[in-house]
Coordinates of C-alpha atoms in Angstrom, one line a residue:
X34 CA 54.9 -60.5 -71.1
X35 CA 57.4 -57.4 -69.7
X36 CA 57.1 -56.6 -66.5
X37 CA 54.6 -53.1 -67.1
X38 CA 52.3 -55.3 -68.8
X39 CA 52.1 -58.0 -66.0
X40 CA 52.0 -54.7 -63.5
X41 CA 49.3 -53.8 -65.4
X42 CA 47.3 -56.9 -66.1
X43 CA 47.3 -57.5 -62.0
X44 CA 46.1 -53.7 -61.0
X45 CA 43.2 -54.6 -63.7
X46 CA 42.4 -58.3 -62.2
X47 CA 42.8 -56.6 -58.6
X48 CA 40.7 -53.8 -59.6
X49 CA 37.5 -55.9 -61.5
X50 CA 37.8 -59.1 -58.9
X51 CA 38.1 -57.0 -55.9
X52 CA 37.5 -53.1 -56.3
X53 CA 33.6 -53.5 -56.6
X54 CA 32.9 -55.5 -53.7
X55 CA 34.9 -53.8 -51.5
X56 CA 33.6 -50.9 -49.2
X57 CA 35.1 -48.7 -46.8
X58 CA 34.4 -49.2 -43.4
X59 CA 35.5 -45.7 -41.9
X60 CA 35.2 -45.2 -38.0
X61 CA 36.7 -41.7 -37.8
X62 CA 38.5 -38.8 -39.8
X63 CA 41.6 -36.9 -39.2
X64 CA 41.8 -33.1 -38.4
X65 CA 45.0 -31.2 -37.8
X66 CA 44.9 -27.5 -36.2
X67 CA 47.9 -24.9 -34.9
X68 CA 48.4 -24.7 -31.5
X69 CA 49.2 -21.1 -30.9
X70 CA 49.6 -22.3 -27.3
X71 CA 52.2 -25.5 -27.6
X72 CA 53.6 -23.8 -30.9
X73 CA 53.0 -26.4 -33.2
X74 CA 50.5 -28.7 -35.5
X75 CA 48.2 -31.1 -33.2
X76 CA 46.6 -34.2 -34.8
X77 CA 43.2 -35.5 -34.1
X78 CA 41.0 -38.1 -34.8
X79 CA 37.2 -37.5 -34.8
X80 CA 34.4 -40.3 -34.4
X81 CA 30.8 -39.0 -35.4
X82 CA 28.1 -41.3 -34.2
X83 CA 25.7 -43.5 -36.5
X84 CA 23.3 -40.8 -37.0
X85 CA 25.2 -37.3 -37.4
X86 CA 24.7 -37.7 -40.9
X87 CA 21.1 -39.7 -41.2
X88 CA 19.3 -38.0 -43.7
X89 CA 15.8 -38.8 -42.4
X90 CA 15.4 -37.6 -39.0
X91 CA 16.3 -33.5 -37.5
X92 CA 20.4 -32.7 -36.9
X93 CA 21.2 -33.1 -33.8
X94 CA 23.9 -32.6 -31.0
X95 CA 25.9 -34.1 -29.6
X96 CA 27.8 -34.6 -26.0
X97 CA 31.9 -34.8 -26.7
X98 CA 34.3 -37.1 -25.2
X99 CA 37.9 -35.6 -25.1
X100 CA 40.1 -38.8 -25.6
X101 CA 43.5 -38.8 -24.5
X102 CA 46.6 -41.1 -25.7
X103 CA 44.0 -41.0 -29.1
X104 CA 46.3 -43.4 -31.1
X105 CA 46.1 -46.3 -28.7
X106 CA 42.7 -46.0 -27.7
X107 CA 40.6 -44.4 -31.0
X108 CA 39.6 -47.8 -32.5
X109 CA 38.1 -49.9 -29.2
X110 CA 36.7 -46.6 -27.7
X111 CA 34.1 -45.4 -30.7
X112 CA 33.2 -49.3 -31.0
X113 CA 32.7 -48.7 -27.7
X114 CA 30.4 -45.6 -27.2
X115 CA 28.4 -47.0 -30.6
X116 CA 27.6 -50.4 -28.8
X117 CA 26.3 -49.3 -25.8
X118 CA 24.5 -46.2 -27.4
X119 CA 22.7 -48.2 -29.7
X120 CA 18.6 -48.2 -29.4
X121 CA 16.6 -49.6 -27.5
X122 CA 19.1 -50.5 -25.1
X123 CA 21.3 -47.2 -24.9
X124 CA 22.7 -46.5 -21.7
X125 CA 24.3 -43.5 -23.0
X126 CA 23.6 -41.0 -25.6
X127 CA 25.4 -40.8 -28.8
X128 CA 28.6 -39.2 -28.4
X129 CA 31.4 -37.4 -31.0
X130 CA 34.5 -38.7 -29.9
X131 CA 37.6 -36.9 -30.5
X132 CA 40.8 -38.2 -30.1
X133 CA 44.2 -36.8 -29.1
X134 CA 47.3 -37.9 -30.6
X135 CA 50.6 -37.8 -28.7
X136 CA 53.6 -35.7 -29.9
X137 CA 55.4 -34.7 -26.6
X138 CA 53.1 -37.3 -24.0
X139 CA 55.2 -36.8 -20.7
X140 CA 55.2 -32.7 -21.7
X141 CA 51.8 -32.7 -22.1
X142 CA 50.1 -34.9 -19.2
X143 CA 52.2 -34.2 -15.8
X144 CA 51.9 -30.8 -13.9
X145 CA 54.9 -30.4 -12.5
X146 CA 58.8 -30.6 -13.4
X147 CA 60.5 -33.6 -12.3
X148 CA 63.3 -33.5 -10.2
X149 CA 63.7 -37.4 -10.4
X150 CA 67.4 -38.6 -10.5
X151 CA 68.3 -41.6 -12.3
X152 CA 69.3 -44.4 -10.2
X153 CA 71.6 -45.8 -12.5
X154 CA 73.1 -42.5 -13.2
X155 CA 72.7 -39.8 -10.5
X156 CA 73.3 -37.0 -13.3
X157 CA 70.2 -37.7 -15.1
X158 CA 67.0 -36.3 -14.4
X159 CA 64.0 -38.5 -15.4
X160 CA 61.2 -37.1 -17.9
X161 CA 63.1 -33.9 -18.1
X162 CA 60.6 -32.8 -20.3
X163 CA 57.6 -32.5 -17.4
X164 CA 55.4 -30.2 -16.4
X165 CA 53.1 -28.7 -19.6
X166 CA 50.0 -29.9 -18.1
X167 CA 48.9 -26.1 -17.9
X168 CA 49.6 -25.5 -21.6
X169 CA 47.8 -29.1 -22.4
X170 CA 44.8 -27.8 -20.9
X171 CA 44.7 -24.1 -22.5
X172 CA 44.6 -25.9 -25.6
X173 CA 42.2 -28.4 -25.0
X174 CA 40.1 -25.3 -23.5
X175 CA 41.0 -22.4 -25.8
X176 CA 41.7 -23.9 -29.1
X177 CA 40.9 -27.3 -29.5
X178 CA 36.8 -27.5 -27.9
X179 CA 35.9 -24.1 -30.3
X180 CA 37.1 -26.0 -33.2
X181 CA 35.5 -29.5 -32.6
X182 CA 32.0 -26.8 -31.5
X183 CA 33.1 -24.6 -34.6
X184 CA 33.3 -27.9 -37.1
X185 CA 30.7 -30.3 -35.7
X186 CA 27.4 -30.1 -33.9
X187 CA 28.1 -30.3 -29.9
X188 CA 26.1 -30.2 -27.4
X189 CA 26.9 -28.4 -24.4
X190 CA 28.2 -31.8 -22.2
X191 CA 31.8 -33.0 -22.3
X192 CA 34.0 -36.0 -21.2
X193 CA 37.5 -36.2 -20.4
X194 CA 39.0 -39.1 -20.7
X195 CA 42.9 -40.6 -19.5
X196 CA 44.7 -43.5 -18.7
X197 CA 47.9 -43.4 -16.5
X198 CA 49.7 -39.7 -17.3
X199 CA 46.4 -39.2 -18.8
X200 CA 44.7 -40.1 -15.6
X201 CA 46.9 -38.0 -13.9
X202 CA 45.9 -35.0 -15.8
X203 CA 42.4 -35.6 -15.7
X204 CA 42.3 -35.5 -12.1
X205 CA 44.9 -32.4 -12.3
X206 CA 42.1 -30.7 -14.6
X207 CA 39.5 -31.7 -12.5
X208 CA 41.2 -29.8 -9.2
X209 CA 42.3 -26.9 -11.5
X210 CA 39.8 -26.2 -13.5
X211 CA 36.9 -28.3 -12.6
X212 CA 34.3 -26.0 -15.3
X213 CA 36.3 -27.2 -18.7
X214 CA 34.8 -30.7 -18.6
X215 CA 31.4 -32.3 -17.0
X216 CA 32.8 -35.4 -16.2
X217 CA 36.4 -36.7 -15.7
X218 CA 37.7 -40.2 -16.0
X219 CA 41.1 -41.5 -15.1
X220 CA 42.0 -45.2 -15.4
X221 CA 45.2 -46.5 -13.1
X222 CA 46.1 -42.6 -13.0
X223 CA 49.9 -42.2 -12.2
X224 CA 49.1 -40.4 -8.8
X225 CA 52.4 -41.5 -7.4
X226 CA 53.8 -38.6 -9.3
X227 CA 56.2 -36.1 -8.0
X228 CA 55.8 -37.1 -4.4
X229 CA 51.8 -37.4 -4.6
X230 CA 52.0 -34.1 -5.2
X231 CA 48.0 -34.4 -6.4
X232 CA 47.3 -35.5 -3.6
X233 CA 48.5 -33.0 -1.5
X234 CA 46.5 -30.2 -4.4
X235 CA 43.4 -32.5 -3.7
X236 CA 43.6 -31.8 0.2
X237 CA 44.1 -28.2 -0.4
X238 CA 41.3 -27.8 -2.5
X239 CA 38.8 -29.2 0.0
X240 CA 40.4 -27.2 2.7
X241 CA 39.8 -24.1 0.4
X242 CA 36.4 -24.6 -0.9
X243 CA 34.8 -27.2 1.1
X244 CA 33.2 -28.9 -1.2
X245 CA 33.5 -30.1 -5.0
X246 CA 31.3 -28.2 -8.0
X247 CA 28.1 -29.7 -8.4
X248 CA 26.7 -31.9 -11.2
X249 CA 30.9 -33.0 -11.9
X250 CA 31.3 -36.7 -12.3
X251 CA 34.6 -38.4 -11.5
X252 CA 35.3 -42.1 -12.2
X253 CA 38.8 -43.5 -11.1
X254 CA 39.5 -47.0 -12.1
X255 CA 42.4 -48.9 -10.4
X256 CA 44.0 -52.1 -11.9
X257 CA 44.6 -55.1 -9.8
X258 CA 48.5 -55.5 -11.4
X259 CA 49.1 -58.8 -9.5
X260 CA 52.1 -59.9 -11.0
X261 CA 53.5 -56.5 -11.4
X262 CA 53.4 -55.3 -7.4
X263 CA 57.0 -54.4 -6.9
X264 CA 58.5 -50.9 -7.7
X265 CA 56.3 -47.9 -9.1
X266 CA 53.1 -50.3 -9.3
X267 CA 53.1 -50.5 -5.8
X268 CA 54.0 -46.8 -5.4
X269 CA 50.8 -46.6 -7.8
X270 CA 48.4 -48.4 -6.3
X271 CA 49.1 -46.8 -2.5
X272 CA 48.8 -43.5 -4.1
X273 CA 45.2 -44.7 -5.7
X274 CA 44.1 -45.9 -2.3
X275 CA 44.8 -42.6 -0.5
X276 CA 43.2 -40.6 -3.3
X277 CA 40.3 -42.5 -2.9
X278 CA 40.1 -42.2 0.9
X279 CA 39.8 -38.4 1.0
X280 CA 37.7 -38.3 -2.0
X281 CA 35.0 -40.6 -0.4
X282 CA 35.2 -38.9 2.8
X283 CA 34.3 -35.7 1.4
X284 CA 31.2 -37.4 0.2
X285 CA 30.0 -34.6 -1.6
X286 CA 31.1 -35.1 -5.1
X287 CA 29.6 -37.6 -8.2
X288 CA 32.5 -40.1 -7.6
X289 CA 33.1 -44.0 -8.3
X290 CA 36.0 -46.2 -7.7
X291 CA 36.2 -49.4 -9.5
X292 CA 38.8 -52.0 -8.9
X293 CA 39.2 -54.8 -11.7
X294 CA 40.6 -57.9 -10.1
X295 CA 43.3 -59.4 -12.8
X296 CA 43.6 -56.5 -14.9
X297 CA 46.9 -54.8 -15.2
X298 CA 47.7 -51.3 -15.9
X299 CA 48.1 -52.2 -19.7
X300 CA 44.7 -53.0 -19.6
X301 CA 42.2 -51.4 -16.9
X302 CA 41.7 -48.8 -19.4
X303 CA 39.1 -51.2 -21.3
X304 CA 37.0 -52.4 -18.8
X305 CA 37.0 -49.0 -16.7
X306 CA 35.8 -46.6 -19.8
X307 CA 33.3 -49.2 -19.8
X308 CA 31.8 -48.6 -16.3
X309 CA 32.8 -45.0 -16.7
X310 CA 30.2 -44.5 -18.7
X311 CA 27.7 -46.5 -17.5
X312 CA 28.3 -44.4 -14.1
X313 CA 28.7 -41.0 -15.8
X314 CA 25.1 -41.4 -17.8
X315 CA 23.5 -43.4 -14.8
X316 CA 19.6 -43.0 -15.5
X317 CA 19.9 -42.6 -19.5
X318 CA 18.7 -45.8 -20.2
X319 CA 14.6 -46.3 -19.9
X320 CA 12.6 -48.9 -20.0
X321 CA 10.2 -49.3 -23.0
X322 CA 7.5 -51.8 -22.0
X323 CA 7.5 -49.3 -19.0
X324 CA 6.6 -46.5 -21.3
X325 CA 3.7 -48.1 -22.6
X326 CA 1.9 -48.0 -19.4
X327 CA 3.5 -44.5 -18.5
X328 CA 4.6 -42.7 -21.8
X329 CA 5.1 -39.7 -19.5
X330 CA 7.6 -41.5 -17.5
X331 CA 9.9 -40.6 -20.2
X332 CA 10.1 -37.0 -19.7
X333 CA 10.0 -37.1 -16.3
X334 CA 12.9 -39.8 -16.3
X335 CA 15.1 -37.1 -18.8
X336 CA 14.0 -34.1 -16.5
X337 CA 16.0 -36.2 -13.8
X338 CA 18.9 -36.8 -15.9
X339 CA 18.9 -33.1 -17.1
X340 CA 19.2 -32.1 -13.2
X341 CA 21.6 -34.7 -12.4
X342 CA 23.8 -33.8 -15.3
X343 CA 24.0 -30.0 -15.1
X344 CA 22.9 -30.1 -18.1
X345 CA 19.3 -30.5 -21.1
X346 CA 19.0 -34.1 -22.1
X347 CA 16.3 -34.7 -24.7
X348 CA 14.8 -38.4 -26.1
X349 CA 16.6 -38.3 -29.2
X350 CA 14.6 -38.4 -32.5
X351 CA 16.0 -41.9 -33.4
X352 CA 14.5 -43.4 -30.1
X353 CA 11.3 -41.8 -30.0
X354 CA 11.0 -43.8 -33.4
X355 CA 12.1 -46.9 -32.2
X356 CA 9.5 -46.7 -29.3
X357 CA 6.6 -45.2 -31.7
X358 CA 8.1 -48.2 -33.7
X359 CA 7.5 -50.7 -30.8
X360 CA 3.8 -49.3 -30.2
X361 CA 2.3 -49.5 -33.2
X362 CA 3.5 -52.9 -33.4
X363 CA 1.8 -53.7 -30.4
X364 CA -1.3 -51.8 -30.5
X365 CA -0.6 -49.7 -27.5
X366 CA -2.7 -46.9 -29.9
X367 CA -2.8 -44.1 -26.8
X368 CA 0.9 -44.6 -26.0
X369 CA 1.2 -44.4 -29.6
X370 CA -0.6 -40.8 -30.1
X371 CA 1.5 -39.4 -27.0
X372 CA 4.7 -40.2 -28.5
X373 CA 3.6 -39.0 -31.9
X374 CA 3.1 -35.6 -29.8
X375 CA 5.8 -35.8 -28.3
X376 CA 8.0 -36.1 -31.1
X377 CA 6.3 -33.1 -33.3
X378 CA 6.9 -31.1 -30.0
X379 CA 10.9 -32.3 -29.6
X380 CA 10.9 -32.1 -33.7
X381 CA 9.0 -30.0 -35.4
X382 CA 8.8 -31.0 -38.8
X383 CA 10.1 -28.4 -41.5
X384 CA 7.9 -27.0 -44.0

């Protein structure tokens, strides 16, 4: 048998023993766009929830999470959102997740130009390629949130989230432009950068506006890095610390600190998105045995969150059938007729 035949022969056997029982498990798609702003093609990596395309209940929007470093964190982060947005027990809503890919990282996510000199050779300045944080975030704002809105069905909440440099630009967006996102989140951020110099921006923006925006949410994570305590780790985790101190004495903003005991900064990121979440939707989540002795509880408990958040949060269609699911089952027949209400109200059906 020549060797096209035998080629052959195995693309058939391959194709017949394992084509047909194999099915694509997909978890995202890929878009590319133009950056007018940085001046050249920008990759990302879109993660629809479960229902965006079910058939059998109203479209709906979504809230968007802005994902930095998107080629390291893409694949644990939308298992992520889906596990703990799942019914009955969701503690946050469903959520399009789109990640950023890297092309210049250090460019992109520190906001100033580094004057660092080597100190193995004076001559060289370290990341001499700093300081595009501005641009990052005109194209984040100007280009890249019209398309995902343009492309996909968003709702009107958004998420930014960093680790390290992208922790340091979170917090950097937060302080500059503090209405582009609803909620920032920056794991083991790299606040030793430049001198602290966002630390310094932090103090000035309290001593010029007194206060931070309301209904913002920040979430700061810090990593315990043990082993690793010597050198810019420890340069990191003092600059954390004072961060945190003027932050909590200001008292006035939506803001959590979580330290993970025997994480490094390879791998706060996991465990902090985690929390970040859970703090960032705090009150999502409701209780459904509650609901059948209070079915109104639910729209009071939304009304809260919609308040809280700055923004209109609705039971989703999906969940007000899993609870009209949960009282039929269990006879609770008046509970059952208010939800049945309430979701011709929420979701009118078409005719």
């Amino acid at each position: 048998m020549n060797n096209w035949v035998k080629i052959l022969f195995l693309s058939v056997f391959s194709f017949f023993t394992f084509g047909k029982a194999q099915e694509q498990l997909t978890i995202g798609e890929k878009q590319t766009l133009f950056s007018k702003v940085l001046n050249e093609n920008r990759e990302i990596w879109v993660h629809l929830p479960k229902t965006y395309n079910d058939t059998t209940i109203n479209p709906a929007k979504y809230p968007v999470i802005y994902l930095l470093d998107g080629e390291i964190n893409f694949e644990y982060y939308t298992g992520l959102t889906d596990f703990i947005a799942r019914t009955p027990y969701a503690d946050i809503p469903e959520c399009i997740v789109v990640g950023i890919k890297n092309t210049e990282r250090t460019r992109d996510l520190t906001p100033t130009k580094s004057q660092k000199k080597s100190p193995l050779n004076p001559a060289v300045t370290l990341f001499a390629d700093s300081g595009g944080s501005e641009n990052f975030v005109k194209f984040m704002q100007e280009e890249l949130k019209p398309f995902i809105s343009k492309n996909y069905r968003t709702q009107e909440y958004s998420v930014l989230v960093g680790h390290s440099f992208g922790g340091l630009f979170a917090i950097n967006a937060f302080l500059t432009h503090p209405e582009y996102f609803n909620a920032y989140v920056a794991n083991d951020p790299s606040l030793w950068w430049d001198n602290e110099v966002t630390l310094s921006r932090t103090q000035a923006y309290l001593e010029k506006n007194k206060k931070f925006p309301a209904n913002k949410s920040l979430y700061v994570s810090q990593a315990d890095n043990e082993e690793q305590q010597k050198n810019w780790n420890s340069d990191m985790t003092q600059a954390i610390e004072k961060f945190k101190g003027i932050i909590e004495n200001n008292g006035t903003l939506n803001y959590k600190h979580s330290f993970f005991e025997g994480e490094t900064h390879g791998t706060v990121s996991y465990p902090g998105n985690y929390e970040a979440l859970k703090f960032i939707f705090k009150g999502f989540r409701t209780d459904i045995k509650q609901l059948a002795k209070n079915p109104d509880l639910l729209e009071t408990e939304y009304k809260k969150l919609s308040e809280k958040m700055g923004s209109a949060f609705t039971p989703s269609e999906s969940y007000l059938n899993v609870v009209l699911k949960f009282m039929k089952s269990n006879d609770f027949k008046e509970s059952e007729t208010y939800f049945i209400n309430l979701k011709n109200k929420l979701y009118p059906k078409v005719k």
